Coordinates of C-alpha atoms and ligand atoms in Angstrom, one line a residue:
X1 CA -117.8 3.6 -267.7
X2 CA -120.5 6.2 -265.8
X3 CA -122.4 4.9 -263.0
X4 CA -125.0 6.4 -261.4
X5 CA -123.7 5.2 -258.1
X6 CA -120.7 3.8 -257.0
X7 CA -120.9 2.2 -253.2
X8 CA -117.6 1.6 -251.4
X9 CA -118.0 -1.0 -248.7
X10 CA -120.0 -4.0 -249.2
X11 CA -121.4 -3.7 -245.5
X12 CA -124.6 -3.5 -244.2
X13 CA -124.6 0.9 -245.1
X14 CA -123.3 -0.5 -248.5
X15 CA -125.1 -3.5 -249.7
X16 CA -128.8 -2.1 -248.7
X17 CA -127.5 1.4 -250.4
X18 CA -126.2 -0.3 -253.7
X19 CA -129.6 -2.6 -253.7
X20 CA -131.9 -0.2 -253.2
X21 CA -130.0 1.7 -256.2
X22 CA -129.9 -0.9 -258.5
X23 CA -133.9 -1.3 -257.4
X24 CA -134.5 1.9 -258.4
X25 CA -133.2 1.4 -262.0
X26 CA -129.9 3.4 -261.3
X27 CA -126.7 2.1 -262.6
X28 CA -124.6 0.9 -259.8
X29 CA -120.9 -0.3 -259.1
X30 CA -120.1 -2.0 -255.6
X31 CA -116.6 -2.0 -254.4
X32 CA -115.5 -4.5 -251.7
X33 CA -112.0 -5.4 -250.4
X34 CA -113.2 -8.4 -248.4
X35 CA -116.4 -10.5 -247.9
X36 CA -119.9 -9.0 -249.0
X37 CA -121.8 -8.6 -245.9
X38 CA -119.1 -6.2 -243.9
X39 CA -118.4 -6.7 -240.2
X40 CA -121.7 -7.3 -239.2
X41 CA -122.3 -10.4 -241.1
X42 CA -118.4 -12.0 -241.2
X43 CA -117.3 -11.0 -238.0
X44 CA -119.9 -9.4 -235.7
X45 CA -123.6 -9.2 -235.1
X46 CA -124.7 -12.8 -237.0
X47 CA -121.6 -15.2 -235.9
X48 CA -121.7 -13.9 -232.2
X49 CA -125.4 -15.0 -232.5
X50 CA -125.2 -17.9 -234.3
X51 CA -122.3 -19.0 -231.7
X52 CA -124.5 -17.5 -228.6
X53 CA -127.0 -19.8 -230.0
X54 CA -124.8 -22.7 -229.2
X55 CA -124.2 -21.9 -225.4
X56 CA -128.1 -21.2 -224.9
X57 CA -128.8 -25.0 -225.7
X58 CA -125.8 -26.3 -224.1
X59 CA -126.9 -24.1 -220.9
X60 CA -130.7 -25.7 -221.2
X61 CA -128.5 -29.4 -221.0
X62 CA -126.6 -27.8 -217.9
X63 CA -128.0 -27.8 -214.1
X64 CA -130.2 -24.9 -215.6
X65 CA -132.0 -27.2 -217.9
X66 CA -133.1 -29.2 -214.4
X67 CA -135.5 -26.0 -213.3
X68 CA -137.6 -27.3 -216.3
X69 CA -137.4 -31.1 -215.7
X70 CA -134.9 -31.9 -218.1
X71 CA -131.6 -34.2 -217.2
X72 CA -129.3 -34.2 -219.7
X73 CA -125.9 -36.7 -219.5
X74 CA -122.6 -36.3 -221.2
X75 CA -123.2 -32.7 -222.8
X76 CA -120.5 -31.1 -224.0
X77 CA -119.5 -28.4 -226.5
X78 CA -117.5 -29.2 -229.5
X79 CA -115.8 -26.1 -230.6
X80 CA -115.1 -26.9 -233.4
X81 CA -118.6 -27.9 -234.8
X82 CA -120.0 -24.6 -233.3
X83 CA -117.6 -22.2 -235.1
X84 CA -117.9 -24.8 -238.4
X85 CA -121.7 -24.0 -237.9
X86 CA -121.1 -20.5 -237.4
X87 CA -118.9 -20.3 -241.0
X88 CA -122.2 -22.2 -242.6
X89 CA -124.4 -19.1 -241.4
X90 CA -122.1 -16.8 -242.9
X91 CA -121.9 -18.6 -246.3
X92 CA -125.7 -18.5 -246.3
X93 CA -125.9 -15.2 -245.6
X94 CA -123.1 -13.9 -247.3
X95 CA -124.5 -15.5 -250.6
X96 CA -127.5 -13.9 -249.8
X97 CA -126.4 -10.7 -249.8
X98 CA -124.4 -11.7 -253.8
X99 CA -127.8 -13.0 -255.0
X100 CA -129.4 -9.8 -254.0
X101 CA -127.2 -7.8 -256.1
X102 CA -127.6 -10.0 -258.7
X103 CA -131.3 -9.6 -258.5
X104 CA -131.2 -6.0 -258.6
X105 CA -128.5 -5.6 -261.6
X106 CA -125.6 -4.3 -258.9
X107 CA -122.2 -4.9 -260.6
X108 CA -119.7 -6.1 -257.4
X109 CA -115.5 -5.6 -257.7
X110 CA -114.0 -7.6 -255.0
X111 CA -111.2 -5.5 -254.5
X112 CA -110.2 -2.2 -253.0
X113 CA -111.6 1.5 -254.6
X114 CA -109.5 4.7 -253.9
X115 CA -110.9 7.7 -254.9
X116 CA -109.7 9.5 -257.7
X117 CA -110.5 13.2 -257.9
X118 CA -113.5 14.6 -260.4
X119 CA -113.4 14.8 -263.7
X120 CA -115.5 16.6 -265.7
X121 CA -118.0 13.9 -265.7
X122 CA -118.2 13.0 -262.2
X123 CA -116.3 11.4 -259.4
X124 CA -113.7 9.1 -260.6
X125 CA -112.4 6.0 -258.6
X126 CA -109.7 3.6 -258.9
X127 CA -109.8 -0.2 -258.3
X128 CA -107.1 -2.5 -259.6
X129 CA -106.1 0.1 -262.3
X130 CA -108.8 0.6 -263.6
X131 CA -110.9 4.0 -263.6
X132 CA -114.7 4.5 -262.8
X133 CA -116.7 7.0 -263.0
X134 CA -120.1 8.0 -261.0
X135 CA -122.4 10.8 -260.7
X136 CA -122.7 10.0 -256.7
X137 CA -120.7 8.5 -254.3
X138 CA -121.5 6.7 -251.6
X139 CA -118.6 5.6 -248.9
X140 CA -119.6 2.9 -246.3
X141 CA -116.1 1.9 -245.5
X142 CA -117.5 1.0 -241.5
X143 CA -115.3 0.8 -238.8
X144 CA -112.4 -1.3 -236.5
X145 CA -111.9 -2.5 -233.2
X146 CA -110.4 0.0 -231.3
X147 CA -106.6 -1.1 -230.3
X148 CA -105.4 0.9 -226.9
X149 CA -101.6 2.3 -226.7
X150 CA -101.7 0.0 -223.4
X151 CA -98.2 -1.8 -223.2
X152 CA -98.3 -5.6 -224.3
X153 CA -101.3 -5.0 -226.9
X154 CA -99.6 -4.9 -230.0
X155 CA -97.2 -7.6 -228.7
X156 CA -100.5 -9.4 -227.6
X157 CA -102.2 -9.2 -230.7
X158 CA -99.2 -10.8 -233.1
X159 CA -98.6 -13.5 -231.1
X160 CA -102.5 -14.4 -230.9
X161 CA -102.4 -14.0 -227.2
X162 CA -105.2 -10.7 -227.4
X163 CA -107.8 -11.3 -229.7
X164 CA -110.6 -8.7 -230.9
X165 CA -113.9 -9.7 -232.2
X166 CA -112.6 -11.5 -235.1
X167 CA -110.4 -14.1 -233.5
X168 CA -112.8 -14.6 -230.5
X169 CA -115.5 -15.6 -233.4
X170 CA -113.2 -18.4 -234.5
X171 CA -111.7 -19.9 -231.8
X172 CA -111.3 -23.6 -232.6
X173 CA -110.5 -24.3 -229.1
X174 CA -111.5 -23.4 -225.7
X175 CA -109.2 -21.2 -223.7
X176 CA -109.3 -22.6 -219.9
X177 CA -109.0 -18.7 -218.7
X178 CA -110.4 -15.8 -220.6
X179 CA -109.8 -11.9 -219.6
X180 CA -112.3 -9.6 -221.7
X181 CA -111.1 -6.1 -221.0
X182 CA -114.1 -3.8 -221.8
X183 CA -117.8 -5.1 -220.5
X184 CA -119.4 -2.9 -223.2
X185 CA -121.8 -4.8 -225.8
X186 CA -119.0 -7.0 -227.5
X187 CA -117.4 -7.9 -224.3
X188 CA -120.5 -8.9 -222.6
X189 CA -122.1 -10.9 -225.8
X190 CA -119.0 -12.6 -226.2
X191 CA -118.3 -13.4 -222.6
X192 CA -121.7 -14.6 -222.4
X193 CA -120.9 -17.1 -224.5
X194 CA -117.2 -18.2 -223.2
X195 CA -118.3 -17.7 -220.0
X196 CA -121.2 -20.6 -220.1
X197 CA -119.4 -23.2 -222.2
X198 CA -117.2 -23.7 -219.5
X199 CA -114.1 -21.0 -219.8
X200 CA -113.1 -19.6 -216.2
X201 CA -114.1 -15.5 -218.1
X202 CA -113.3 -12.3 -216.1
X203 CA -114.5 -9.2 -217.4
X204 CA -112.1 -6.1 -216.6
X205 CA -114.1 -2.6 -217.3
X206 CA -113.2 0.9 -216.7
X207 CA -116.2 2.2 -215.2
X208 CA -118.3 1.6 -212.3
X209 CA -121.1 -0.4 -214.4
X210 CA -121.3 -3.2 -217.1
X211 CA -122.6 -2.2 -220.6
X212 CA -122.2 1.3 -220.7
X213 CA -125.4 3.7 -221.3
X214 CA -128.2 1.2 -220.2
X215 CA -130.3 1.9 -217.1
X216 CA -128.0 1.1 -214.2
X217 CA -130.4 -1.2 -212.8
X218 CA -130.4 -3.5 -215.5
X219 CA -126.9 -3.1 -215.9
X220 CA -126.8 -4.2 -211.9
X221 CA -129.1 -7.2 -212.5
X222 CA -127.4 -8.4 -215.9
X223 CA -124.1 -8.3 -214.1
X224 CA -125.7 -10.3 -211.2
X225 CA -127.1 -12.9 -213.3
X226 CA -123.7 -13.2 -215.1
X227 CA -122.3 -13.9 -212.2
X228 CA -124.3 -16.8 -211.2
X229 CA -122.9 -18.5 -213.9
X230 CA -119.5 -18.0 -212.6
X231 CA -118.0 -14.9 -214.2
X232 CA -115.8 -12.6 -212.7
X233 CA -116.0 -8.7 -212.4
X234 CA -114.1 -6.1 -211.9
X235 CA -115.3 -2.6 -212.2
X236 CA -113.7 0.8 -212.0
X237 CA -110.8 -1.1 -213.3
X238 CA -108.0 0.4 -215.8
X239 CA -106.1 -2.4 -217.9
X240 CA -102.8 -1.1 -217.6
X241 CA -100.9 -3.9 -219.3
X242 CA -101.0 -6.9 -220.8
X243 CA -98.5 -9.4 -219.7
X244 CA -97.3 -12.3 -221.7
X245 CA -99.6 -14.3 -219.5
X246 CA -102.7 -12.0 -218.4
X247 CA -103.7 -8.7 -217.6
X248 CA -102.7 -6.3 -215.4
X249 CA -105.4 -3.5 -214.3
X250 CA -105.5 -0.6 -211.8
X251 CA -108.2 -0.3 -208.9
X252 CA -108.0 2.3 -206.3
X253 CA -104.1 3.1 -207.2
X254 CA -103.3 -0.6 -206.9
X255 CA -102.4 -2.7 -209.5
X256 CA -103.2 -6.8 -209.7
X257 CA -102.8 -9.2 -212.4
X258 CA -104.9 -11.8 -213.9
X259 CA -103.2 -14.4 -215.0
X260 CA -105.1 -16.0 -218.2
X261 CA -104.9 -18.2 -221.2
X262 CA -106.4 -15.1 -223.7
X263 CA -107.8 -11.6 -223.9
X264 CA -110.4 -10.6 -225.7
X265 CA -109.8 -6.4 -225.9
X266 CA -113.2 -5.2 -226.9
X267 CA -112.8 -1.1 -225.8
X268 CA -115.0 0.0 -228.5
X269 CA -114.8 0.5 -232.3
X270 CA -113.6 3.6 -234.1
X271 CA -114.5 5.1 -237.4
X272 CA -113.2 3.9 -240.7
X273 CA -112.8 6.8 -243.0
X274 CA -109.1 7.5 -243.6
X275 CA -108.6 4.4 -246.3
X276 CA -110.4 5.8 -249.4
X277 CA -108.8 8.7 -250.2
X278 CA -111.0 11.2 -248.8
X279 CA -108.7 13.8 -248.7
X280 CA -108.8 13.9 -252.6
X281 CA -112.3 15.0 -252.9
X282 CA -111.4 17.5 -249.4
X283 CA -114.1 15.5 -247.2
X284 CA -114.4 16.7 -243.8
X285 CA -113.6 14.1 -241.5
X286 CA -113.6 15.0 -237.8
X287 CA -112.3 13.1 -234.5
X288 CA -112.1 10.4 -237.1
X289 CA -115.4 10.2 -238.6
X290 CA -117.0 11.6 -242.3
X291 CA -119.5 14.2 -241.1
X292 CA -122.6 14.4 -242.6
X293 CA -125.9 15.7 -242.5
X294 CA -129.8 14.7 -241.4
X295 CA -129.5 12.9 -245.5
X296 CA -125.9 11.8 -245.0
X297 CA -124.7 14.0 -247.6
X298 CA -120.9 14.9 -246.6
X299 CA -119.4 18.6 -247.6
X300 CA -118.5 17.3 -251.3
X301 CA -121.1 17.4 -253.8
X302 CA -122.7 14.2 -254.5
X303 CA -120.8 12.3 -251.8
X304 CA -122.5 10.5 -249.0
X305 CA -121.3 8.6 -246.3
X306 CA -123.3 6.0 -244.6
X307 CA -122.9 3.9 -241.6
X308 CA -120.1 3.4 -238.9
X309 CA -117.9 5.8 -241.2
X310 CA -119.6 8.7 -240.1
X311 CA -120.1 8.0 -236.7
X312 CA -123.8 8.8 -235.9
X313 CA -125.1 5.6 -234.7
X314 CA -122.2 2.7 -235.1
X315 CA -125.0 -0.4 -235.5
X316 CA -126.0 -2.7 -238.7
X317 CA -130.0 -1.5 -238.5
X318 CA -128.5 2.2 -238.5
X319 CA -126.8 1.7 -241.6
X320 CA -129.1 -0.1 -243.8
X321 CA -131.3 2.9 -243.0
X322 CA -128.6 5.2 -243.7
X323 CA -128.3 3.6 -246.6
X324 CA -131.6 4.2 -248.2
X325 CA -131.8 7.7 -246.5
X326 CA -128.8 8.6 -249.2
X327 CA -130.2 6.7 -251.7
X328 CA -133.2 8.3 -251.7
X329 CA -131.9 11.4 -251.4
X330 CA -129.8 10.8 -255.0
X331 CA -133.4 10.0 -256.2
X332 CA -134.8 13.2 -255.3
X333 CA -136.9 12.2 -252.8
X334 CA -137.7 13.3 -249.4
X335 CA -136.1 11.4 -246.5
X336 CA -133.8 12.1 -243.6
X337 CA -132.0 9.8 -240.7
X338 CA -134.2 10.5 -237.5
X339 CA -132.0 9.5 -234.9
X340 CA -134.3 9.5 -231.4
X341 CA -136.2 5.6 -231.8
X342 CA -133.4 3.6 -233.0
X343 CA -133.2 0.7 -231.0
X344 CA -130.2 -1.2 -229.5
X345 CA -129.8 -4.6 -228.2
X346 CA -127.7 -6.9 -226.1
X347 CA -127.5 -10.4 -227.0
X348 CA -127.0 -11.5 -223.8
X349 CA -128.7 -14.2 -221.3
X350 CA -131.3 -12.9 -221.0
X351 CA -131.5 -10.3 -223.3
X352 CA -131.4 -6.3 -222.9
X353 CA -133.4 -4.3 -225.9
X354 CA -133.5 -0.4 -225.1
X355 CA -135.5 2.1 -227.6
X356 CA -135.6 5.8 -226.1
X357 CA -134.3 8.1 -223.6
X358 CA -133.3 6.5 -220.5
X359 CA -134.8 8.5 -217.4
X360 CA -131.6 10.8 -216.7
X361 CA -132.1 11.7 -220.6
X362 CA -135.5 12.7 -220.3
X363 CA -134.9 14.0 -217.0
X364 CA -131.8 15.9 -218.7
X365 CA -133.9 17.2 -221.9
X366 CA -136.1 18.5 -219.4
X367 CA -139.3 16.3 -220.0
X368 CA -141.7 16.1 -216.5
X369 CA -141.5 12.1 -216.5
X370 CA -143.4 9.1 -214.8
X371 CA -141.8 5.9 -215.2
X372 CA -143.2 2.7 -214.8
X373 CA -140.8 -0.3 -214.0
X374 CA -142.5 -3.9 -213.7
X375 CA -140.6 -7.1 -212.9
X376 CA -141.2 -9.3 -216.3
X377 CA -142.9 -12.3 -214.0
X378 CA -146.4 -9.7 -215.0
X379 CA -146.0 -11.0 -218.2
X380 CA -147.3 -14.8 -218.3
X381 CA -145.4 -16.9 -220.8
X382 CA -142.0 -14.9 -218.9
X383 CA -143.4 -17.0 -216.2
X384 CA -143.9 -20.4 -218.1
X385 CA -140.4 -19.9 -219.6
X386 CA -137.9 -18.3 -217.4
X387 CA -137.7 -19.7 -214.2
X388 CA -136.3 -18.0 -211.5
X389 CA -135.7 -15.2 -214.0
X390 CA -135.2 -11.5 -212.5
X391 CA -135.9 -9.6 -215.9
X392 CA -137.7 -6.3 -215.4
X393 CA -139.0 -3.6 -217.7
X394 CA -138.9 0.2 -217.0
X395 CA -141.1 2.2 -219.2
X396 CA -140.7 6.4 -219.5
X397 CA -143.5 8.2 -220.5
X398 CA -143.4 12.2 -221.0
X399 CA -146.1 13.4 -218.6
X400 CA -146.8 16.6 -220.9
X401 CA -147.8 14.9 -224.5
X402 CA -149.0 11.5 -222.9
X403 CA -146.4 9.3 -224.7
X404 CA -144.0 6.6 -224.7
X405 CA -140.4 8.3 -224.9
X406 CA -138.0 5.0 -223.8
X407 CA -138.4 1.9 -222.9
X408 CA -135.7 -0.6 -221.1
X409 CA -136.1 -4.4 -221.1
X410 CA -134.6 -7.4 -219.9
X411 CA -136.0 -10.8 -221.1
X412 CA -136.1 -13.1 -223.2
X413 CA -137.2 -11.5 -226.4
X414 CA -137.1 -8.1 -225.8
X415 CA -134.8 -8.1 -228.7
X416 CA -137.8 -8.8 -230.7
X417 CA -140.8 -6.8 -229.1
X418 CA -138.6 -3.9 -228.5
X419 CA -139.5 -2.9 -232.0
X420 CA -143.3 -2.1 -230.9
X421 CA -141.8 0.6 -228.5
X422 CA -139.5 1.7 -230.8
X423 CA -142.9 2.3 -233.3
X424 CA -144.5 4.1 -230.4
X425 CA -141.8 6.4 -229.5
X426 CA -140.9 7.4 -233.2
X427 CA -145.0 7.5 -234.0
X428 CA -145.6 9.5 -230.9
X429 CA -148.5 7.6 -229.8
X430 CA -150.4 8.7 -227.0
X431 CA -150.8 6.1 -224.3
X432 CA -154.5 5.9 -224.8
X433 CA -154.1 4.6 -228.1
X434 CA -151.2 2.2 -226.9
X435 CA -154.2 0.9 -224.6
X436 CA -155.9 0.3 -227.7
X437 CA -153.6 -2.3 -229.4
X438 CA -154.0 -5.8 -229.0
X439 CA -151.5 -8.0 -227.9
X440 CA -151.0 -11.7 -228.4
X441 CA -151.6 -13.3 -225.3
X442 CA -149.8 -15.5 -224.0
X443 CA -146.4 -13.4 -225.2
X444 CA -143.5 -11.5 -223.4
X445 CA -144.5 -8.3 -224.5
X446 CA -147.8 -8.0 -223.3
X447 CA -145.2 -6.2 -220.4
X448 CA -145.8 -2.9 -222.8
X449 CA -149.6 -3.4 -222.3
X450 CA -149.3 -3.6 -218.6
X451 CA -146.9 -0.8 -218.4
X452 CA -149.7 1.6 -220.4
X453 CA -152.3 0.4 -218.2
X454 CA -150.3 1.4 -215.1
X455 CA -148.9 4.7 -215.7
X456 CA -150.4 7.7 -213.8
X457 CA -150.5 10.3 -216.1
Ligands
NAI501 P1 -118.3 -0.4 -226.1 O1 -118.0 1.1 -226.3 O2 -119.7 -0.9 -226.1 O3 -117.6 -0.9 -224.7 C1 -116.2 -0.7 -224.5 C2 -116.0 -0.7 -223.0 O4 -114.6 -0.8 -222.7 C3 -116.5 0.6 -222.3 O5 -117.4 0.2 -221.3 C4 -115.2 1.2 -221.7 O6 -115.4 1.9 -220.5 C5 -114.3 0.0 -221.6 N1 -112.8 0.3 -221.6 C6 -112.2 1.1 -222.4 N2 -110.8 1.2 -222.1 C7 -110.7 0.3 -221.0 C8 -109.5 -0.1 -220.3 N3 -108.3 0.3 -220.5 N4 -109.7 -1.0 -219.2 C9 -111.0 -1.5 -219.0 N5 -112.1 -1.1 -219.7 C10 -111.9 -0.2 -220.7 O7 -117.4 -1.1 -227.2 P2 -117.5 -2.6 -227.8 O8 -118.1 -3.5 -226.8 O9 -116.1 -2.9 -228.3 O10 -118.5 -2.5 -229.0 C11 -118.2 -1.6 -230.1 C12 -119.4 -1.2 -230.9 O11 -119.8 -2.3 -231.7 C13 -120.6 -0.8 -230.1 O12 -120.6 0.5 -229.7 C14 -121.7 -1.1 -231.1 O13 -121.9 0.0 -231.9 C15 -121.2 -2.3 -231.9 N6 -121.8 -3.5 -231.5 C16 -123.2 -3.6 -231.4 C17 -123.7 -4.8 -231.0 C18 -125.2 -4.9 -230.8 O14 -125.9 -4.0 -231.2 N7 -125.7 -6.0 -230.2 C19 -123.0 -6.0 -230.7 C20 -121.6 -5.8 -230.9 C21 -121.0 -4.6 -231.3

């Protein structure tokens, strides 16, 4: 059988690709070992939200809830329920994702694809012993959590004592003591949710800040908020070993242990791009990833690799745009990934959603900057809703061209209204006609309006 396109991974890179082809009227074969719907939907971006969702009510029924005026008795979290919720989301979802392939005449094989070679018809692949042929290929095989050489891990992980993502997500019951050894984006969203349902959660991280690239001062205030809560930190901190029962880390050449009930090692993920048989068609794959260019074409002719498998930008919204980018570019038309407005978010309490250069990046690309930062209490409902909330926004504008080049929030929201900066930045809008735009009033993100309004420029 010849397809136009065959899609390997069932991901967010692979679904959006092999919908958009089958929209398109091409013929198209999806290939995927597990679940449709990837990481993001089984095991990352949707169950840590649907959970998270869960500990933001239960921390309105808490002493927090009393700000507003609201006494709650004899709330509690049921575990169980919350991660039997989760599962529902991810059924909905998941079949979501099967009726849109449906709907667009994609043919799915749940199993595993291997490539083949070429024939003199196209790309061959292998799934289940059977052979298929395509005229393009698309890999979208994602990535994996990231497991250290640190002594104890492996031992760790089989005896259920370390978990990654996936376990963390499906918990049915609550460890007393939890260790999360990285405070990057799935450490923090995760221990933002152990953290206020009542587990004693320690966050152990390398470097001298929480959440990696975001502005330092949000990553200060975050932290700060996190710890009203009751978490612990510890920064500049190596894990050095995990212990049958906790983690040992190094501070200032000494080492001390934290004794716990689980781990949660979230050091990063890494590439996916070594289980397809990429050497068969001589891909390049370097420090783990498939490289591409601007239209995610790889070296091979006809082959395209889109989301966490090559590397470029490892997050869900990335990928469904890298997807279409390669599918348009099978089509013949023009399109390429643009890389500089692609926003990222942290699904903590409260939220961080960052679009842009950060200062020290525009500072570094040598851009003459002036920055606006505003506490979020500027913005009314922030006011109505957030009490005693310390969220602030920093806007950086490029002095030169008169426009928005990054923007760094934390509120409520921001995960929603960073979008509009994201439009500005990637539409080069000039701040006078960001002045122009009318905002609903009373909303969080009227913080964008006040920010044009007072930049000197
Ligand atoms: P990450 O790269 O965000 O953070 C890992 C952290 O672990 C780093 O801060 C690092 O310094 C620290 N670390 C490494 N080795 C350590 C050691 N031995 N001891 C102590 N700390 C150590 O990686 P994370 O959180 O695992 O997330 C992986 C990826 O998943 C992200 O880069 C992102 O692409 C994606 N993701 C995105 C989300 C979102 O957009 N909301 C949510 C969840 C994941």
């Amino acid at each position: 059988m010849l397809y136009d396109v065959i899609v390997l991974g069932g991901g967010p890179g692979g679904y959006v690709a092999a919908e958009r082809a089958g929209h398109a009227g091409l013929k198209v074969l999806l290939i995927e070992q597990r679940a449709l719907g990837g990481t993001c939907l089984n095991e990352g971006c949707i169950p840590s939200k649907a959970l998270l969702n869960s500990s933001k009510i239960y921390h309105y029924t808490t002493e927090y809830g009393q700000k507003y005026g609201v006494y709650c008795e004899g709330s509690r979290i049921d575990q169980k329920a919350v991660v039997a919720r989760k599962e529902k989301v991810i059924k909905t979802l998941v079949s979501g994702v099967a009726a849109a392939m449906k709907a667009n005449h994609v043919e799915v094989l749940n199993t595993t694809g291997m490539i083949r070679g070429r024939s003199a018809e196209g790309i061959e692949v292998e799934a289940d012993g059977n052979v298929y042929t395509c005229k393009n290929l698309i890999i979208a095989t994602g990535s994996k959590a990231s497991v250290p050489p640190i002594p104890g891990v492996k031992e760790g992980i089989a005896s259920g004592f370390v978990m990654t993502n996936r376990e963390a997500l499906a918990l049915q019951e609550l460890p007393k003591r939890l260790v999360v050894i990285g405070g990057g984006v799935i450490g923090l969203e995760l221990a933002a949710y152990y953290g206020v349902v009542g587990c004693e959660t320690s966050v152990v991280e390398m470097l001298p800040k929480i959440a990696g690239p975001i502005d330092d001062e949000i990553s200060a205030l975050l932290q700060k908020g996190y710890e009203k809560d009751g978490m612990k930190f510890y920064l500049g901190a190596k894990v050095v070993r995990v212990d049958p029962d906790g983690v040992v880390y190094e501070k200032d050449g000494k080492e001390e242990k934290i004794v716990c009930d689980k781990v949660l090692l979230a050091i990063g993920r890494k590439p996916v791009a070594d289980t397809c048989g990429v050497e068969k068609l001589n891909i390049q794959v370097e420090r783990g990833a498939i490289v591409v260019d601007e239209c995610c074409r790889t070296n091979a002719v006809n082959v395209y690799a889109v989301g966490d498998c090559n590397g470029k930008s490892m997050l869900a919204h990335s990928a469904y745009r890298m997807g279409e980018v390669a599918v348009n570019t099978i089509l013949g038309r023009k399109d390429r990934m643009r890389l500089k407005a692609i926003p990222s978010v942290l699904y903590t309490n409260p939220e961080v959603g960052c679009v842009g250069m950060t200062e020290a990046q525009a500072k570094a690309a040598g851009i003459d900057t002036a920055v606006v930062k505003l506490p979020m209490v500027y913005a009314g409902r922030y006011v109505a809703e957030n009490e005693g909330g310390n969220g602030i926004a920093k806007f950086i504008f490029d002095k030169k061209y008169k426009t928005l080049v990054g923007a760094h929030v934390m509120s409520n929201y921001s995960s929603e209204f960073i979008l509009a900066c994201g439009i500005m930045i990637e539409k080069e809008m000039t701040v006078d006609a960001i002045r122009e735009i009318v905002f609903p009033h009373p909303s969080v993100s009227e913080i964008i309006r006040e920010a044009a309004f007072a930049v000197q420029l």
